[in-house]
mmCIF file of C-alpha atoms in Angstrom:
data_model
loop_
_atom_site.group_PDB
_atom_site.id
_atom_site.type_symbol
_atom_site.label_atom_id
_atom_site.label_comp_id
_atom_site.label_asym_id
_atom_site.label_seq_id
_atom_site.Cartn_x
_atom_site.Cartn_y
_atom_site.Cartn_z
ATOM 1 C CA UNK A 1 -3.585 -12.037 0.889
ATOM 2 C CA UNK A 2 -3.436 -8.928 -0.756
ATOM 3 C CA UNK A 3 -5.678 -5.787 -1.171
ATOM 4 C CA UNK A 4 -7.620 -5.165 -4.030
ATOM 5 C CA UNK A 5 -6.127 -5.036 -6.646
ATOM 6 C CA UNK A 6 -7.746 -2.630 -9.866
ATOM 7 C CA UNK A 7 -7.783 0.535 -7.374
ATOM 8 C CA UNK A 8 -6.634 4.119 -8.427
ATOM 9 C CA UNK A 9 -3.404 3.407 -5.250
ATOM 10 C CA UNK A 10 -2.387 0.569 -7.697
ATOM 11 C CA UNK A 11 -2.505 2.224 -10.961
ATOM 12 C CA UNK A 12 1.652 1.759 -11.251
ATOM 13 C CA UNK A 13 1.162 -1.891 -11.009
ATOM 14 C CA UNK A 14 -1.663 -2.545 -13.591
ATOM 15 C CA UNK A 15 0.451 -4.741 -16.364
ATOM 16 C CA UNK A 16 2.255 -7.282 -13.661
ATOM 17 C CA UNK A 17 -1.806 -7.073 -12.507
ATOM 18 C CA UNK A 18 -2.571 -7.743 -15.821
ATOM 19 C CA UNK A 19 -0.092 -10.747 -16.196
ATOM 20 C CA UNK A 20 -1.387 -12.320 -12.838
ATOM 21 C CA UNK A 21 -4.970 -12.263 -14.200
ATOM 22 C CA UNK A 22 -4.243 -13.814 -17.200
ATOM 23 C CA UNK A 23 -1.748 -16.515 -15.520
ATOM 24 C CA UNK A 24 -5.043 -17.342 -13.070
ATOM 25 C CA UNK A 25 -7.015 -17.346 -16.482
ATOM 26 C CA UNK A 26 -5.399 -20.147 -17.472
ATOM 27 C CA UNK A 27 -6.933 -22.493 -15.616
ATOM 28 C CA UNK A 28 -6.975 -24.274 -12.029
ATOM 29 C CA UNK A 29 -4.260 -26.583 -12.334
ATOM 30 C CA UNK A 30 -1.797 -23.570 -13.158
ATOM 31 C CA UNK A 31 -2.990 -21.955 -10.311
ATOM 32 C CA UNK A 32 -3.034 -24.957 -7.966
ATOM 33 C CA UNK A 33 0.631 -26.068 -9.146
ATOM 34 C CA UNK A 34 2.005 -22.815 -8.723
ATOM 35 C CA UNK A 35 2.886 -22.049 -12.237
ATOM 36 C CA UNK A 36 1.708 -18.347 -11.192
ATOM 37 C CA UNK A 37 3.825 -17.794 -8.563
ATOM 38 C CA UNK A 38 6.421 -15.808 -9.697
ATOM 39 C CA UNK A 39 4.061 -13.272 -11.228
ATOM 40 C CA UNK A 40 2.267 -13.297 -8.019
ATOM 41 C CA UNK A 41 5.559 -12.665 -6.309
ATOM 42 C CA UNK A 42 6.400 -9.632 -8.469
ATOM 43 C CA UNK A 43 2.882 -8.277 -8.132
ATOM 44 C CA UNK A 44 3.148 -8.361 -4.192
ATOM 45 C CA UNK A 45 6.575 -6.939 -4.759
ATOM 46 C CA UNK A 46 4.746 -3.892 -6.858
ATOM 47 C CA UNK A 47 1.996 -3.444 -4.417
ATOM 48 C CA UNK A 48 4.545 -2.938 -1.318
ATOM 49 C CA UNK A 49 6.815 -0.636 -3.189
ATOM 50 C CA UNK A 50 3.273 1.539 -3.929
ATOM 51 C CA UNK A 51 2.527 1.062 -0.102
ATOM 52 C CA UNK A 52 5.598 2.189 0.663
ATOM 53 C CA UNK A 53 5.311 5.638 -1.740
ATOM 54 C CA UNK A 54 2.590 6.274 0.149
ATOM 55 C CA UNK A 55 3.352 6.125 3.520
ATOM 56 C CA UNK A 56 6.057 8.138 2.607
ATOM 57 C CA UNK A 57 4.239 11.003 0.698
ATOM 58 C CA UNK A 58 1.534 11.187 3.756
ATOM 59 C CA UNK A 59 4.157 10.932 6.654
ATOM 60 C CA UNK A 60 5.481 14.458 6.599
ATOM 61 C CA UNK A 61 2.041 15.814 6.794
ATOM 62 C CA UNK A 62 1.540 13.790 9.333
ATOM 63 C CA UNK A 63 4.525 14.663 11.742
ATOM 64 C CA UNK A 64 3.524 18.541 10.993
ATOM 65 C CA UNK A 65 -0.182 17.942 12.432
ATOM 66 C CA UNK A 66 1.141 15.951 14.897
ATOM 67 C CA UNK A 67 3.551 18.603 16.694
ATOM 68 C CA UNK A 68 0.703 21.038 16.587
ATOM 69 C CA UNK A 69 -1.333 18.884 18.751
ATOM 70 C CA UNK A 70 1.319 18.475 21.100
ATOM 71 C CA UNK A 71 1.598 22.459 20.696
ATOM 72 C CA UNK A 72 -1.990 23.043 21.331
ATOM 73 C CA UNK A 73 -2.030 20.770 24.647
ATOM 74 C CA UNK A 74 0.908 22.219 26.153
ATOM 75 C CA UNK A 75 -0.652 25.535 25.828
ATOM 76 C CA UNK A 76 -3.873 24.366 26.853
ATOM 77 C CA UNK A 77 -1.860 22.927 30.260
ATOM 78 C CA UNK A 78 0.312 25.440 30.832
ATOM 79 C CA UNK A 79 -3.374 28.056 30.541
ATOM 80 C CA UNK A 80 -4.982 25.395 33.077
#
């Protein structure tokens, strides 16, 4: 399964989107014989890489808040 997909986090991915929604517009049987597959493959592909980008850009942040909460409760300990 994958997220939703027309979301402002998926904005780099919007034409192999586009390509898997107008494979699936094709009809059942292309769907159900896995004539979309591929696309589907690549769009997974595109939404992991924007995952990915993500996690990356928040992580530092992250770490920073992180060691000042560890700061804060050694202080608060070592005040105790």
């Amino acid at each position: 399964m994958h997220p939703h997909l027309h979301t402002k986090e998926n904005a780099g991915c919007d034409e192999i989107i586009a390509a898997l929604d107008a494979c699936h517009a094709r009809g059942f049987l292309v769907k159900a014989t896995g004539m979309c597959n591929g696309v589907k493959r690549d769009v997974t592909k595109c939404l992991r890489a924007e995952r990915v980008e993500r996690m990356r850009k928040h992580r530092e942040p992250a770490l920073v808040k992180r060691a000042e909460i560890k700061q804060m409760f050694k202080d608060i300990d070592a005040n105790s």
